[in-house]
Amino acid sequence: MNYSFRSFTKNINPKWKSKSRIFGQIIEEWFASNINCDCGGIFDLQKVNQTSYDAVCKFCGKKVQIKSSNKLYRPRKDETLQILGSEYQTTLSSIKNQEAWDLFLISYDKTFQEVVMILKIDSQFINPECVIPRKPLGINARRAGWQGCYLKFNWIDIKKIYEKSTI
């Protein structure tokens, strides 16, 4: 498998300024081109900012959400992993409505433009107890009242798909 995402940088909207949005889109495109569903099918990316999931398997219909970071995902002292989620009520509703989706966590190296870690959390481990509300944004914020969330998982439930060797 090719872990370089250098070739996907040319597809990015030139008007985008946010580095996290740019790299998030690059990683999603890399994912759809390099990772197959458990059934062997290929993933079809959804429109940008699709609610709750980023890609759907063309064969079995499995939904996946893709989170990317330029930092490695590591467990906390209590053997859990806590990451930033999206909007609290939307995330909670998608789980409660049983819109099952797997979560892929992809760490990348900006300098070398390559994926360095891929983790997977199966939908069976994603439940309302994993969704932790954040404090709503204050009244002076551009998006006043918006409330995000954290997603918290037991490290033992997370599958390591790939981690670059540091030899």
PDB file of C-alpha atoms in Angstrom:
ATOM      1  CA  MET A   1       0.000   0.000   0.000  1.00  0.00           C
ATOM      2  CA  ASN A   2       1.192   3.504  -0.761  1.00  0.00           C
ATOM      3  CA  TYR A   3       1.042   5.627   2.398  1.00  0.00           C
ATOM      4  CA  SER A   4       2.062   8.838   0.625  1.00  0.00           C
ATOM      5  CA  PHE A   5      -0.735  11.362   0.053  1.00  0.00           C
ATOM      6  CA  ARG A   6       1.398  13.788  -1.976  1.00  0.00           C
ATOM      7  CA  SER A   7      -0.620  13.167  -5.173  1.00  0.00           C
ATOM      8  CA  PHE A   8      -3.895  14.154  -3.444  1.00  0.00           C
ATOM      9  CA  THR A   9      -2.792  17.690  -2.567  1.00  0.00           C
ATOM     10  CA  LYS A  10      -3.599  18.962  -6.060  1.00  0.00           C
ATOM     11  CA  ASN A  11      -7.348  18.262  -5.625  1.00  0.00           C
ATOM     12  CA  ILE A  12      -7.881  20.765  -2.816  1.00  0.00           C
ATOM     13  CA  ASN A  13     -10.041  23.862  -3.165  1.00  0.00           C
ATOM     14  CA  PRO A  14      -7.557  26.772  -3.483  1.00  0.00           C
ATOM     15  CA  LYS A  15      -9.904  29.045  -1.483  1.00  0.00           C
ATOM     16  CA  TRP A  16      -9.559  26.915   1.669  1.00  0.00           C
ATOM     17  CA  LYS A  17      -7.275  28.447   4.304  1.00  0.00           C
ATOM     18  CA  SER A  18      -7.699  26.093   7.282  1.00  0.00           C
ATOM     19  CA  LYS A  19      -4.833  23.581   7.422  1.00  0.00           C
ATOM     20  CA  SER A  20      -6.962  21.064   9.345  1.00  0.00           C
ATOM     21  CA  ARG A  21      -9.691  21.249   6.698  1.00  0.00           C
ATOM     22  CA  ILE A  22      -7.168  20.935   3.861  1.00  0.00           C
ATOM     23  CA  PHE A  23      -5.377  17.953   5.395  1.00  0.00           C
ATOM     24  CA  GLY A  24      -8.698  16.424   6.462  1.00  0.00           C
ATOM     25  CA  GLN A  25      -9.872  16.423   2.843  1.00  0.00           C
ATOM     26  CA  ILE A  26      -6.539  15.113   1.561  1.00  0.00           C
ATOM     27  CA  ILE A  27      -6.656  12.226   4.053  1.00  0.00           C
ATOM     28  CA  GLU A  28     -10.265  11.392   3.129  1.00  0.00           C
ATOM     29  CA  GLU A  29      -9.303  11.191  -0.551  1.00  0.00           C
ATOM     30  CA  TRP A  30      -6.239   9.083   0.277  1.00  0.00           C
ATOM     31  CA  PHE A  31      -8.453   6.799   2.407  1.00  0.00           C
ATOM     32  CA  ALA A  32     -11.008   6.217  -0.370  1.00  0.00           C
ATOM     33  CA  SER A  33      -8.205   5.306  -2.773  1.00  0.00           C
ATOM     34  CA  ASN A  34      -6.281   3.021  -0.425  1.00  0.00           C
ATOM     35  CA  ILE A  35      -8.548   1.404   2.162  1.00  0.00           C
ATOM     36  CA  ASN A  36     -11.134  -1.260   1.347  1.00  0.00           C
ATOM     37  CA  CYS A  37     -14.186  -2.161   3.387  1.00  0.00           C
ATOM     38  CA  ASP A  38     -14.138  -5.385   5.421  1.00  0.00           C
ATOM     39  CA  CYS A  39     -16.371  -6.887   2.702  1.00  0.00           C
ATOM     40  CA  GLY A  40     -13.735  -6.058   0.066  1.00  0.00           C
ATOM     41  CA  GLY A  41     -15.743  -3.190  -1.419  1.00  0.00           C
ATOM     42  CA  ILE A  42     -14.402   0.277  -2.121  1.00  0.00           C
ATOM     43  CA  PHE A  43     -15.462   3.415  -0.323  1.00  0.00           C
ATOM     44  CA  ASP A  44     -17.276   6.277  -2.000  1.00  0.00           C
ATOM     45  CA  LEU A  45     -16.589   9.673  -0.421  1.00  0.00           C
ATOM     46  CA  GLN A  46     -19.649  11.710   0.485  1.00  0.00           C
ATOM     47  CA  LYS A  47     -19.970  15.455  -0.031  1.00  0.00           C
ATOM     48  CA  VAL A  48     -17.803  17.662   2.162  1.00  0.00           C
ATOM     49  CA  ASN A  49     -19.343  18.215   5.617  1.00  0.00           C
ATOM     50  CA  GLN A  50     -21.755  15.278   5.306  1.00  0.00           C
ATOM     51  CA  THR A  51     -23.324  14.714   8.728  1.00  0.00           C
ATOM     52  CA  SER A  52     -21.918  11.805  10.797  1.00  0.00           C
ATOM     53  CA  TYR A  53     -20.015   9.900   8.125  1.00  0.00           C
ATOM     54  CA  ASP A  54     -17.531  10.612   5.348  1.00  0.00           C
ATOM     55  CA  ALA A  55     -17.656   7.542   3.110  1.00  0.00           C
ATOM     56  CA  VAL A  56     -19.921   4.621   2.246  1.00  0.00           C
ATOM     57  CA  CYS A  57     -18.940   1.204   0.902  1.00  0.00           C
ATOM     58  CA  LYS A  58     -20.247   0.849  -2.653  1.00  0.00           C
ATOM     59  CA  PHE A  59     -20.873  -2.880  -2.094  1.00  0.00           C
ATOM     60  CA  CYS A  60     -22.338  -3.380   1.405  1.00  0.00           C
ATOM     61  CA  GLY A  61     -23.344   0.195   2.322  1.00  0.00           C
ATOM     62  CA  LYS A  62     -21.157   0.349   5.474  1.00  0.00           C
ATOM     63  CA  LYS A  63     -20.657   3.948   6.620  1.00  0.00           C
ATOM     64  CA  VAL A  64     -17.376   5.257   7.997  1.00  0.00           C
ATOM     65  CA  GLN A  65     -16.242   8.465   9.594  1.00  0.00           C
ATOM     66  CA  ILE A  66     -12.630   9.542   9.113  1.00  0.00           C
ATOM     67  CA  LYS A  67     -10.746  11.668  11.628  1.00  0.00           C
ATOM     68  CA  SER A  68      -7.217  12.798  10.911  1.00  0.00           C
ATOM     69  CA  SER A  69      -4.501  14.386  12.984  1.00  0.00           C
ATOM     70  CA  ASN A  70      -0.880  15.387  12.583  1.00  0.00           C
ATOM     71  CA  LYS A  71      -0.329  13.906  16.064  1.00  0.00           C
ATOM     72  CA  LEU A  72      -0.266  10.215  16.931  1.00  0.00           C
ATOM     73  CA  TYR A  73      -3.308   8.810  18.683  1.00  0.00           C
ATOM     74  CA  ARG A  74      -2.205   7.430  22.054  1.00  0.00           C
ATOM     75  CA  PRO A  75      -4.067   6.179  25.132  1.00  0.00           C
ATOM     76  CA  ARG A  76      -4.374   8.243  28.275  1.00  0.00           C
ATOM     77  CA  LYS A  77      -3.239   6.956  31.672  1.00  0.00           C
ATOM     78  CA  ASP A  78      -6.685   5.391  32.206  1.00  0.00           C
ATOM     79  CA  GLU A  79      -6.276   3.383  28.944  1.00  0.00           C
ATOM     80  CA  THR A  80      -8.870   5.442  27.065  1.00  0.00           C
ATOM     81  CA  LEU A  81      -8.569   7.536  23.944  1.00  0.00           C
ATOM     82  CA  GLN A  82     -10.352  10.875  23.840  1.00  0.00           C
ATOM     83  CA  ILE A  83     -10.609  12.807  20.592  1.00  0.00           C
ATOM     84  CA  LEU A  84     -12.491  15.860  19.379  1.00  0.00           C
ATOM     85  CA  GLY A  85     -15.835  15.022  17.844  1.00  0.00           C
ATOM     86  CA  SER A  86     -18.173  17.300  15.944  1.00  0.00           C
ATOM     87  CA  GLU A  87     -21.467  18.926  16.972  1.00  0.00           C
ATOM     88  CA  TYR A  88     -22.788  17.265  20.140  1.00  0.00           C
ATOM     89  CA  GLN A  89     -26.498  16.766  19.360  1.00  0.00           C
ATOM     90  CA  THR A  90     -25.833  15.675  15.767  1.00  0.00           C
ATOM     91  CA  THR A  91     -23.299  13.076  16.892  1.00  0.00           C
ATOM     92  CA  LEU A  92     -25.564  11.806  19.657  1.00  0.00           C
ATOM     93  CA  SER A  93     -28.589  11.644  17.333  1.00  0.00           C
ATOM     94  CA  SER A  94     -26.711   9.693  14.677  1.00  0.00           C
ATOM     95  CA  ILE A  95     -25.719   7.080  17.268  1.00  0.00           C
ATOM     96  CA  LYS A  96     -29.161   6.911  18.900  1.00  0.00           C
ATOM     97  CA  ASN A  97     -30.855   6.569  15.489  1.00  0.00           C
ATOM     98  CA  GLN A  98     -28.628   3.548  14.920  1.00  0.00           C
ATOM     99  CA  GLU A  99     -26.848   5.005  11.923  1.00  0.00           C
ATOM    100  CA  ALA A 100     -23.985   2.578  12.548  1.00  0.00           C
ATOM    101  CA  TRP A 101     -20.610   3.807  11.321  1.00  0.00           C
ATOM    102  CA  ASP A 102     -17.067   2.705  11.917  1.00  0.00           C
ATOM    103  CA  LEU A 103     -14.506   5.321  12.869  1.00  0.00           C
ATOM    104  CA  PHE A 104     -11.066   5.492  11.285  1.00  0.00           C
ATOM    105  CA  LEU A 105      -8.381   7.572  12.992  1.00  0.00           C
ATOM    106  CA  ILE A 106      -5.521   8.479  10.689  1.00  0.00           C
ATOM    107  CA  SER A 107      -2.323  10.186  11.808  1.00  0.00           C
ATOM    108  CA  TYR A 108      -0.140  11.813   9.194  1.00  0.00           C
ATOM    109  CA  ASP A 109       3.209  13.505   8.794  1.00  0.00           C
ATOM    110  CA  LYS A 110       2.860  16.894   7.061  1.00  0.00           C
ATOM    111  CA  THR A 111       6.548  17.178   6.221  1.00  0.00           C
ATOM    112  CA  PHE A 112       6.853  13.833   4.437  1.00  0.00           C
ATOM    113  CA  GLN A 113       3.187  13.893   3.311  1.00  0.00           C
ATOM    114  CA  GLU A 114       2.450  10.358   4.406  1.00  0.00           C
ATOM    115  CA  VAL A 115       0.116   8.418   6.652  1.00  0.00           C
ATOM    116  CA  VAL A 116       1.910   7.126   9.748  1.00  0.00           C
ATOM    117  CA  MET A 117      -0.911   5.441  11.690  1.00  0.00           C
ATOM    118  CA  ILE A 118      -4.360   4.004  11.011  1.00  0.00           C
ATOM    119  CA  LEU A 119      -6.684   2.973  13.840  1.00  0.00           C
ATOM    120  CA  LYS A 120     -10.219   1.614  13.541  1.00  0.00           C
ATOM    121  CA  ILE A 121     -13.088   1.649  16.016  1.00  0.00           C
ATOM    122  CA  ASP A 122     -15.914  -0.678  14.996  1.00  0.00           C
ATOM    123  CA  SER A 123     -19.466   0.650  15.223  1.00  0.00           C
ATOM    124  CA  GLN A 124     -20.281  -1.810  18.020  1.00  0.00           C
ATOM    125  CA  PHE A 125     -18.030   0.250  20.331  1.00  0.00           C
ATOM    126  CA  ILE A 126     -19.570   3.607  19.386  1.00  0.00           C
ATOM    127  CA  ASN A 127     -22.492   4.357  21.720  1.00  0.00           C
ATOM    128  CA  PRO A 128     -24.065   7.360  23.506  1.00  0.00           C
ATOM    129  CA  GLU A 129     -21.770   6.868  26.507  1.00  0.00           C
ATOM    130  CA  CYS A 130     -18.784   7.621  24.240  1.00  0.00           C
ATOM    131  CA  VAL A 131     -20.108  11.106  23.445  1.00  0.00           C
ATOM    132  CA  ILE A 132     -19.056  13.710  25.993  1.00  0.00           C
ATOM    133  CA  PRO A 133     -20.465  17.239  25.602  1.00  0.00           C
ATOM    134  CA  ARG A 134     -18.145  20.218  25.547  1.00  0.00           C
ATOM    135  CA  LYS A 135     -19.012  23.600  26.965  1.00  0.00           C
ATOM    136  CA  PRO A 136     -21.120  25.601  24.442  1.00  0.00           C
ATOM    137  CA  LEU A 137     -19.395  28.548  22.779  1.00  0.00           C
ATOM    138  CA  GLY A 138     -19.905  31.866  24.543  1.00  0.00           C
ATOM    139  CA  ILE A 139     -22.240  34.629  23.435  1.00  0.00           C
ATOM    140  CA  ASN A 140     -19.401  36.625  21.849  1.00  0.00           C
ATOM    141  CA  ALA A 141     -18.196  33.746  19.679  1.00  0.00           C
ATOM    142  CA  ARG A 142     -18.833  33.756  15.938  1.00  0.00           C
ATOM    143  CA  ARG A 143     -20.922  30.592  16.377  1.00  0.00           C
ATOM    144  CA  ALA A 144     -22.371  31.477  19.787  1.00  0.00           C
ATOM    145  CA  GLY A 145     -24.123  28.571  21.497  1.00  0.00           C
ATOM    146  CA  TRP A 146     -22.605  25.892  19.257  1.00  0.00           C
ATOM    147  CA  GLN A 147     -21.710  22.820  21.293  1.00  0.00           C
ATOM    148  CA  GLY A 148     -19.104  20.317  20.261  1.00  0.00           C
ATOM    149  CA  CYS A 149     -18.218  17.016  21.862  1.00  0.00           C
ATOM    150  CA  TYR A 150     -15.427  14.634  22.656  1.00  0.00           C
ATOM    151  CA  LEU A 151     -15.486  10.969  21.722  1.00  0.00           C
ATOM    152  CA  LYS A 152     -14.015   8.650  24.335  1.00  0.00           C
ATOM    153  CA  PHE A 153     -13.155   4.982  23.772  1.00  0.00           C
ATOM    154  CA  ASN A 154     -11.491   2.165  25.662  1.00  0.00           C
ATOM    155  CA  TRP A 155      -8.047   1.636  24.133  1.00  0.00           C
ATOM    156  CA  ILE A 156      -8.562  -2.136  24.164  1.00  0.00           C
ATOM    157  CA  ASP A 157     -11.495  -1.743  21.708  1.00  0.00           C
ATOM    158  CA  ILE A 158      -9.374   0.052  19.103  1.00  0.00           C
ATOM    159  CA  LYS A 159      -7.814  -1.961  16.259  1.00  0.00           C
ATOM    160  CA  LYS A 160      -4.399  -0.887  15.016  1.00  0.00           C
ATOM    161  CA  ILE A 161      -4.489  -1.268  11.224  1.00  0.00           C
ATOM    162  CA  TYR A 162      -1.094   0.288  10.529  1.00  0.00           C
ATOM    163  CA  GLU A 163       1.720   2.110  12.290  1.00  0.00           C
ATOM    164  CA  LYS A 164       4.873   3.222  10.517  1.00  0.00           C
ATOM    165  CA  SER A 165       7.977   1.576  11.820  1.00  0.00           C
ATOM    166  CA  THR A 166      10.429   3.970  13.466  1.00  0.00           C
ATOM    167  CA  ILE A 167      13.518   1.856  12.729  1.00  0.00           C
TER     168      ILE A 167
END
